[in-house]
PDB file of C-alpha atoms and ligand atoms in Angstrom:
ATOM      1  CA  UNK A   1     212.212 291.038  44.285  1.00 98.00           C
ATOM      2  CA  UNK A   2     209.414 290.216  46.738  1.00 98.00           C
ATOM      3  CA  UNK A   3     205.784 291.120  47.313  1.00 98.00           C
ATOM      4  CA  UNK A   4     204.166 291.587  50.719  1.00 98.00           C
ATOM      5  CA  UNK A   5     200.440 292.102  51.296  1.00 98.00           C
ATOM      6  CA  UNK A   6     199.429 295.231  53.207  1.00 98.00           C
ATOM      7  CA  UNK A   7     196.297 294.145  55.071  1.00 98.00           C
ATOM      8  CA  UNK A   8     194.807 293.149  58.426  1.00 97.00           C
ATOM      9  CA  UNK A   9     192.065 290.994  56.899  1.00 97.00           C
ATOM     10  CA  UNK A  10     192.755 287.278  57.183  1.00 97.00           C
ATOM     11  CA  UNK A  11     190.484 286.279  54.291  1.00 97.00           C
ATOM     12  CA  UNK A  12     192.436 288.682  52.051  1.00 96.00           C
ATOM     13  CA  UNK A  13     195.575 286.684  52.688  1.00 98.00           C
ATOM     14  CA  UNK A  14     194.467 283.015  52.424  1.00 97.00           C
ATOM     15  CA  UNK A  15     193.894 282.653  48.678  1.00 96.00           C
ATOM     16  CA  UNK A  16     196.748 284.953  47.730  1.00 98.00           C
ATOM     17  CA  UNK A  17     199.207 283.162  50.057  1.00 98.00           C
ATOM     18  CA  UNK A  18     198.273 279.896  48.354  1.00 97.00           C
ATOM     19  CA  UNK A  19     199.576 281.282  45.040  1.00 97.00           C
ATOM     20  CA  UNK A  20     203.091 281.051  46.498  1.00 98.00           C
ATOM     21  CA  UNK A  21     203.792 284.585  45.276  1.00 98.00           C
ATOM     22  CA  UNK A  22     203.486 286.393  48.615  1.00 98.00           C
ATOM     23  CA  UNK A  23     206.524 286.614  50.917  1.00 98.00           C
ATOM     24  CA  UNK A  24     205.191 288.693  53.798  1.00 98.00           C
ATOM     25  CA  UNK A  25     202.466 290.749  55.453  1.00 98.00           C
ATOM     26  CA  UNK A  26     202.534 294.327  56.675  1.00 98.00           C
ATOM     27  CA  UNK A  27     199.958 295.856  58.988  1.00 95.00           C
ATOM     28  CA  UNK A  28     199.467 299.221  60.622  1.00 95.00           C
ATOM     29  CA  UNK A  29     197.104 300.568  63.314  1.00 96.00           C
ATOM     30  CA  UNK A  30     194.729 302.054  60.734  1.00 97.00           C
ATOM     31  CA  UNK A  31     194.340 298.742  58.876  1.00 97.00           C
ATOM     32  CA  UNK A  32     193.807 296.927  62.189  1.00 97.00           C
ATOM     33  CA  UNK A  33     191.217 299.469  63.399  1.00 97.00           C
ATOM     34  CA  UNK A  34     189.324 299.225  60.084  1.00 97.00           C
ATOM     35  CA  UNK A  35     189.303 295.412  60.063  1.00 97.00           C
ATOM     36  CA  UNK A  36     188.217 295.207  63.712  1.00 97.00           C
ATOM     37  CA  UNK A  37     190.519 292.252  64.465  1.00 97.00           C
ATOM     38  CA  UNK A  38     192.312 291.656  67.731  1.00 97.00           C
ATOM     39  CA  UNK A  39     195.875 292.646  66.762  1.00 97.00           C
ATOM     40  CA  UNK A  40     197.732 290.008  68.791  1.00 97.00           C
ATOM     41  CA  UNK A  41     195.334 287.263  67.684  1.00 97.00           C
ATOM     42  CA  UNK A  42     195.653 288.316  64.050  1.00 97.00           C
ATOM     43  CA  UNK A  43     199.460 288.192  64.125  1.00 98.00           C
ATOM     44  CA  UNK A  44     199.383 284.825  65.924  1.00 98.00           C
ATOM     45  CA  UNK A  45     197.062 283.412  63.242  1.00 98.00           C
ATOM     46  CA  UNK A  46     199.238 284.761  60.414  1.00 98.00           C
ATOM     47  CA  UNK A  47     202.370 283.160  61.887  1.00 97.00           C
ATOM     48  CA  UNK A  48     200.584 279.853  62.384  1.00 97.00           C
ATOM     49  CA  UNK A  49     198.559 279.678  59.154  1.00 97.00           C
ATOM     50  CA  UNK A  50     201.143 281.067  56.733  1.00 98.00           C
ATOM     51  CA  UNK A  51     204.402 279.401  57.780  1.00 97.00           C
ATOM     52  CA  UNK A  52     206.322 280.208  54.585  1.00 97.00           C
ATOM     53  CA  UNK A  53     206.185 283.973  55.118  1.00 98.00           C
ATOM     54  CA  UNK A  54     209.579 285.559  55.759  1.00 98.00           C
ATOM     55  CA  UNK A  55     208.069 288.571  57.522  1.00 98.00           C
ATOM     56  CA  UNK A  56     204.916 289.651  59.357  1.00 98.00           C
ATOM     57  CA  UNK A  57     205.195 293.308  60.395  1.00 98.00           C
ATOM     58  CA  UNK A  58     203.670 294.327  63.717  1.00 98.00           C
ATOM     59  CA  UNK A  59     203.555 298.050  64.445  1.00 97.00           C
ATOM     60  CA  UNK A  60     204.235 298.801  68.099  1.00 97.00           C
ATOM     61  CA  UNK A  61     202.941 301.826  69.984  1.00 95.00           C
ATOM     62  CA  UNK A  62     204.741 303.636  72.772  1.00 93.00           C
ATOM     63  CA  UNK A  63     206.598 306.906  72.869  1.00 96.00           C
ATOM     64  CA  UNK A  64     209.922 305.704  74.176  1.00 98.00           C
ATOM     65  CA  UNK A  65     212.282 303.048  72.870  1.00 98.00           C
ATOM     66  CA  UNK A  66     211.791 301.142  76.128  1.00 98.00           C
ATOM     67  CA  UNK A  67     208.011 301.068  75.643  1.00 98.00           C
ATOM     68  CA  UNK A  68     208.384 299.905  72.028  1.00 98.00           C
ATOM     69  CA  UNK A  69     210.802 297.147  73.023  1.00 98.00           C
ATOM     70  CA  UNK A  70     208.546 296.046  75.862  1.00 98.00           C
ATOM     71  CA  UNK A  71     205.586 295.771  73.484  1.00 98.00           C
ATOM     72  CA  UNK A  72     207.723 293.929  70.926  1.00 98.00           C
ATOM     73  CA  UNK A  73     208.279 291.299  73.597  1.00 98.00           C
ATOM     74  CA  UNK A  74     204.574 290.360  73.464  1.00 98.00           C
ATOM     75  CA  UNK A  75     204.798 289.505  69.755  1.00 98.00           C
ATOM     76  CA  UNK A  76     208.255 287.981  69.336  1.00 98.00           C
ATOM     77  CA  UNK A  77     207.299 284.571  70.799  1.00 98.00           C
ATOM     78  CA  UNK A  78     204.679 284.190  68.031  1.00 97.00           C
ATOM     79  CA  UNK A  79     207.242 283.161  65.429  1.00 96.00           C
ATOM     80  CA  UNK A  80     210.448 283.910  63.574  1.00 97.00           C
ATOM     81  CA  UNK A  81     208.616 285.910  60.879  1.00 98.00           C
ATOM     82  CA  UNK A  82     207.535 288.561  63.404  1.00 98.00           C
ATOM     83  CA  UNK A  83     209.050 291.871  62.352  1.00 98.00           C
ATOM     84  CA  UNK A  84     208.751 294.776  64.746  1.00 98.00           C
ATOM     85  CA  UNK A  85     207.625 297.951  63.016  1.00 98.00           C
ATOM     86  CA  UNK A  86     208.828 301.162  64.634  1.00 98.00           C
ATOM     87  CA  UNK A  87     208.381 304.784  63.548  1.00 98.00           C
ATOM     88  CA  UNK A  88     211.208 306.662  61.880  1.00 98.00           C
ATOM     89  CA  UNK A  89     211.956 309.030  64.762  1.00 98.00           C
ATOM     90  CA  UNK A  90     214.657 309.170  67.414  1.00 98.00           C
ATOM     91  CA  UNK A  91     213.027 306.725  69.824  1.00 98.00           C
ATOM     92  CA  UNK A  92     212.042 304.391  66.999  1.00 98.00           C
ATOM     93  CA  UNK A  93     215.625 304.227  65.741  1.00 98.00           C
ATOM     94  CA  UNK A  94     216.999 303.638  69.236  1.00 98.00           C
ATOM     95  CA  UNK A  95     214.516 300.767  69.566  1.00 98.00           C
ATOM     96  CA  UNK A  96     215.541 299.523  66.110  1.00 98.00           C
ATOM     97  CA  UNK A  97     219.237 299.426  66.981  1.00 98.00           C
ATOM     98  CA  UNK A  98     218.642 297.614  70.274  1.00 98.00           C
ATOM     99  CA  UNK A  99     216.271 295.077  68.728  1.00 98.00           C
ATOM    100  CA  UNK A 100     218.660 294.436  65.840  1.00 98.00           C
ATOM    101  CA  UNK A 101     221.506 293.879  68.305  1.00 98.00           C
ATOM    102  CA  UNK A 102     219.334 291.086  69.743  1.00 98.00           C
ATOM    103  CA  UNK A 103     218.749 289.612  66.262  1.00 98.00           C
ATOM    104  CA  UNK A 104     215.142 290.792  65.956  1.00 98.00           C
ATOM    105  CA  UNK A 105     213.781 291.746  62.506  1.00 98.00           C
ATOM    106  CA  UNK A 106     212.787 295.427  62.363  1.00 98.00           C
ATOM    107  CA  UNK A 107     210.806 297.433  59.807  1.00 98.00           C
ATOM    108  CA  UNK A 108     211.289 301.193  60.159  1.00 98.00           C
ATOM    109  CA  UNK A 109     208.165 302.874  58.867  1.00 98.00           C
ATOM    110  CA  UNK A 110     207.006 306.330  57.748  1.00 98.00           C
ATOM    111  CA  UNK A 111     210.109 307.247  55.744  1.00 98.00           C
ATOM    112  CA  UNK A 112     209.771 310.419  53.674  1.00 97.00           C
ATOM    113  CA  UNK A 113     213.369 311.564  53.116  1.00 97.00           C
ATOM    114  CA  UNK A 114     216.861 310.309  52.319  1.00 97.00           C
ATOM    115  CA  UNK A 115     218.409 311.677  55.528  1.00 98.00           C
ATOM    116  CA  UNK A 116     215.940 309.536  57.488  1.00 98.00           C
ATOM    117  CA  UNK A 117     216.955 306.556  55.355  1.00 98.00           C
ATOM    118  CA  UNK A 118     220.643 307.124  56.186  1.00 98.00           C
ATOM    119  CA  UNK A 119     219.935 306.933  59.930  1.00 98.00           C
ATOM    120  CA  UNK A 120     217.822 303.831  59.358  1.00 98.00           C
ATOM    121  CA  UNK A 121     220.631 302.133  57.442  1.00 98.00           C
ATOM    122  CA  UNK A 122     223.103 302.943  60.223  1.00 98.00           C
ATOM    123  CA  UNK A 123     220.603 301.532  62.751  1.00 98.00           C
ATOM    124  CA  UNK A 124     220.823 298.301  60.698  1.00 98.00           C
ATOM    125  CA  UNK A 125     217.052 297.988  60.102  1.00 98.00           C
ATOM    126  CA  UNK A 126     215.965 294.866  58.251  1.00 98.00           C
ATOM    127  CA  UNK A 127     213.517 296.908  56.154  1.00 98.00           C
ATOM    128  CA  UNK A 128     212.856 300.595  55.593  1.00 98.00           C
ATOM    129  CA  UNK A 129     209.384 301.619  54.423  1.00 98.00           C
ATOM    130  CA  UNK A 130     209.308 304.758  52.247  1.00 98.00           C
ATOM    131  CA  UNK A 131     205.657 305.785  51.733  1.00 98.00           C
ATOM    132  CA  UNK A 132     205.440 306.273  47.969  1.00 97.00           C
ATOM    133  CA  UNK A 133     201.702 307.068  47.716  1.00 96.00           C
ATOM    134  CA  UNK A 134     201.704 309.573  50.561  1.00 96.00           C
ATOM    135  CA  UNK A 135     204.747 311.315  49.014  1.00 94.00           C
ATOM    136  CA  UNK A 136     202.919 311.540  45.686  1.00 91.00           C
ATOM    137  CA  UNK A 137     199.778 312.828  47.471  1.00 92.00           C
ATOM    138  CA  UNK A 138     201.900 315.734  48.694  1.00 91.00           C
ATOM    139  CA  UNK A 139     203.520 316.351  45.311  1.00 87.00           C
ATOM    140  CA  UNK A 140     206.941 314.972  46.285  1.00 91.00           C
ATOM    141  CA  UNK A 141     208.064 312.161  43.989  1.00 93.00           C
ATOM    142  CA  UNK A 142     207.705 308.914  45.911  1.00 97.00           C
ATOM    143  CA  UNK A 143     209.568 306.923  43.284  1.00 97.00           C
ATOM    144  CA  UNK A 144     212.523 309.310  43.240  1.00 96.00           C
ATOM    145  CA  UNK A 145     212.812 308.772  46.990  1.00 97.00           C
ATOM    146  CA  UNK A 146     213.098 305.015  46.347  1.00 98.00           C
ATOM    147  CA  UNK A 147     215.735 305.646  43.678  1.00 98.00           C
ATOM    148  CA  UNK A 148     217.816 307.931  45.904  1.00 98.00           C
ATOM    149  CA  UNK A 149     217.714 305.603  48.911  1.00 98.00           C
ATOM    150  CA  UNK A 150     218.706 302.721  46.654  1.00 98.00           C
ATOM    151  CA  UNK A 151     221.702 304.665  45.297  1.00 98.00           C
ATOM    152  CA  UNK A 152     222.883 305.576  48.790  1.00 98.00           C
ATOM    153  CA  UNK A 153     222.462 302.058  50.167  1.00 98.00           C
ATOM    154  CA  UNK A 154     224.227 300.473  47.180  1.00 98.00           C
ATOM    155  CA  UNK A 155     227.117 302.950  47.318  1.00 98.00           C
ATOM    156  CA  UNK A 156     227.693 302.224  51.007  1.00 98.00           C
ATOM    157  CA  UNK A 157     226.923 298.519  51.151  1.00 98.00           C
ATOM    158  CA  UNK A 158     223.882 298.995  53.415  1.00 98.00           C
ATOM    159  CA  UNK A 159     221.989 295.718  53.876  1.00 98.00           C
ATOM    160  CA  UNK A 160     218.627 297.264  54.869  1.00 98.00           C
ATOM    161  CA  UNK A 161     215.980 296.211  52.346  1.00 98.00           C
ATOM    162  CA  UNK A 162     213.889 298.932  50.732  1.00 98.00           C
ATOM    163  CA  UNK A 163     210.231 298.045  51.258  1.00 98.00           C
ATOM    164  CA  UNK A 164     208.198 300.325  49.015  1.00 98.00           C
ATOM    165  CA  UNK A 165     204.936 301.090  50.870  1.00 98.00           C
ATOM    166  CA  UNK A 166     201.766 303.132  50.533  1.00 98.00           C
ATOM    167  CA  UNK A 167     201.323 301.800  47.014  1.00 98.00           C
ATOM    168  CA  UNK A 168     198.026 302.572  45.318  1.00 96.00           C
ATOM    169  CA  UNK A 169     198.400 301.021  41.841  1.00 96.00           C
ATOM    170  CA  UNK A 170     200.254 298.330  39.948  1.00 96.00           C
ATOM    171  CA  UNK A 171     202.303 300.823  37.908  1.00 96.00           C
ATOM    172  CA  UNK A 172     203.933 301.994  41.155  1.00 97.00           C
ATOM    173  CA  UNK A 173     204.995 298.411  41.865  1.00 98.00           C
ATOM    174  CA  UNK A 174     206.903 298.242  38.580  1.00 98.00           C
ATOM    175  CA  UNK A 175     208.342 301.714  39.107  1.00 98.00           C
ATOM    176  CA  UNK A 176     209.465 300.802  42.618  1.00 98.00           C
ATOM    177  CA  UNK A 177     211.335 297.715  41.446  1.00 98.00           C
ATOM    178  CA  UNK A 178     212.794 299.605  38.465  1.00 98.00           C
ATOM    179  CA  UNK A 179     214.194 302.161  40.872  1.00 98.00           C
ATOM    180  CA  UNK A 180     215.776 299.830  43.387  1.00 98.00           C
ATOM    181  CA  UNK A 181     213.073 298.587  45.791  1.00 98.00           C
ATOM    182  CA  UNK A 182     213.716 295.107  47.204  1.00 98.00           C
ATOM    183  CA  UNK A 183     210.120 294.560  48.294  1.00 98.00           C
ATOM    184  CA  UNK A 184     206.747 296.156  47.583  1.00 98.00           C
ATOM    185  CA  UNK A 185     203.949 295.895  50.115  1.00 98.00           C
ATOM    186  CA  UNK A 186     200.645 296.212  48.328  1.00 98.00           C
ATOM    187  CA  UNK A 187     196.915 296.127  49.025  1.00 98.00           C
ATOM    188  CA  UNK A 188     195.285 292.833  47.916  1.00 98.00           C
ATOM    189  CA  UNK A 189     193.396 294.689  45.155  1.00 97.00           C
ATOM    190  CA  UNK A 190     196.680 295.872  43.609  1.00 98.00           C
ATOM    191  CA  UNK A 191     198.069 292.310  43.732  1.00 98.00           C
ATOM    192  CA  UNK A 192     194.992 291.054  41.832  1.00 97.00           C
ATOM    193  CA  UNK A 193     195.319 293.863  39.300  1.00 96.00           C
ATOM    194  CA  UNK A 194     198.887 292.805  38.474  1.00 97.00           C
ATOM    195  CA  UNK A 195     197.623 289.654  36.756  1.00 95.00           C
ATOM    196  CA  UNK A 196     195.242 291.546  34.566  1.00 93.00           C
ATOM    197  CA  UNK A 197     195.973 292.808  31.089  1.00 94.00           C
ATOM    198  CA  UNK A 198     193.414 293.350  28.362  1.00 96.00           C
ATOM    199  CA  UNK A 199     195.809 292.105  25.661  1.00 97.00           C
ATOM    200  CA  UNK A 200     196.429 288.880  27.583  1.00 97.00           C
ATOM    201  CA  UNK A 201     192.667 288.349  27.873  1.00 96.00           C
ATOM    202  CA  UNK A 202     191.951 289.010  24.205  1.00 97.00           C
ATOM    203  CA  UNK A 203     194.992 286.979  23.093  1.00 98.00           C
ATOM    204  CA  UNK A 204     193.870 284.051  25.241  1.00 97.00           C
ATOM    205  CA  UNK A 205     190.352 284.226  23.791  1.00 97.00           C
ATOM    206  CA  UNK A 206     191.799 283.910  20.287  1.00 98.00           C
ATOM    207  CA  UNK A 207     194.044 280.990  21.295  1.00 97.00           C
ATOM    208  CA  UNK A 208     191.125 279.225  22.980  1.00 97.00           C
ATOM    209  CA  UNK A 209     188.996 279.642  19.847  1.00 97.00           C
ATOM    210  CA  UNK A 210     191.868 278.264  17.747  1.00 97.00           C
ATOM    211  CA  UNK A 211     192.290 275.300  20.116  1.00 97.00           C
ATOM    212  CA  UNK A 212     188.737 274.287  19.235  1.00 96.00           C
ATOM    213  CA  UNK A 213     189.673 274.206  15.513  1.00 95.00           C
ATOM    214  CA  UNK A 214     192.739 272.024  16.000  1.00 94.00           C
ATOM    215  CA  UNK A 215     192.131 268.426  14.962  1.00 84.00           C
TER     216      UNK A 215
HETATM  217  C1  E4P B   1     203.060 300.130  55.126  1.00 91.52           C
HETATM  218  O1  E4P B   1     203.587 299.340  55.870  1.00 91.52           O
HETATM  219  C2  E4P B   1     201.788 300.809  55.431  1.00 91.52           C
HETATM  220  O2  E4P B   1     200.971 299.899  56.121  1.00 91.52           O
HETATM  221  C3  E4P B   1     200.995 301.214  54.221  1.00 91.52           C
HETATM  222  O3  E4P B   1     201.614 300.844  53.028  1.00 91.52           O
HETATM  223  C4  E4P B   1     200.444 302.591  54.304  1.00 91.52           C
HETATM  224  O4  E4P B   1     199.705 302.856  53.141  1.00 91.52           O
HETATM  225  P1  E4P B   1     198.669 304.061  53.008  1.00 91.52           P
HETATM  226  O5  E4P B   1     199.430 305.312  52.746  1.00 91.52           O
HETATM  227  O6  E4P B   1     197.811 303.682  51.860  1.00 91.52           O
HETATM  228  O7  E4P B   1     197.907 304.136  54.309  1.00 91.52           O
END
């Protein structure tokens, strides 16, 4: 059970990495465009500044497997955590298989169906990213997709880790893990929210008051 942060903002990572509770980072072109960072520089800094991360996902562009693999080559020297993120289409899966044959970590992204997940498992991806929030936005159950992929992978001994993505709230983190996710990648705000519970706060206030009365 692992948590990754889904962000391209360095400052979002620093304090949360220091908690020791974060195992990886995922990025995508939209997050990178919004943050305004230089993508290569950002990934290089993550690999250097956060050495305990098991995975830093870099989404590659390109329409053919060859183009994706060529772009992957620019990031792989940055560190062993670099995980090449390819789209869940024919060319992306060809790239996945070839990269995996070379021992490269691969995250196959934009999964919306179990048949896609089957191909991804056969391509031996390191991670598959089903987009829970975007499924829910379109009235398909994102969590049931996680559950079904998990059942298929368990039944067939598939090693690909299910990386629940597009998560919008902390309840979806719990639901993802309950239904077989291995990892959740979450926005920093959702990570912060996971600590917070009104009953913990009020209970702690009472205990702190009682501490003052103890002789
Ligand atoms: C995952 O790797 C993606 O970066 C991300 O979770 C997409 O989330 P969104 O649907 O909120 O854009």
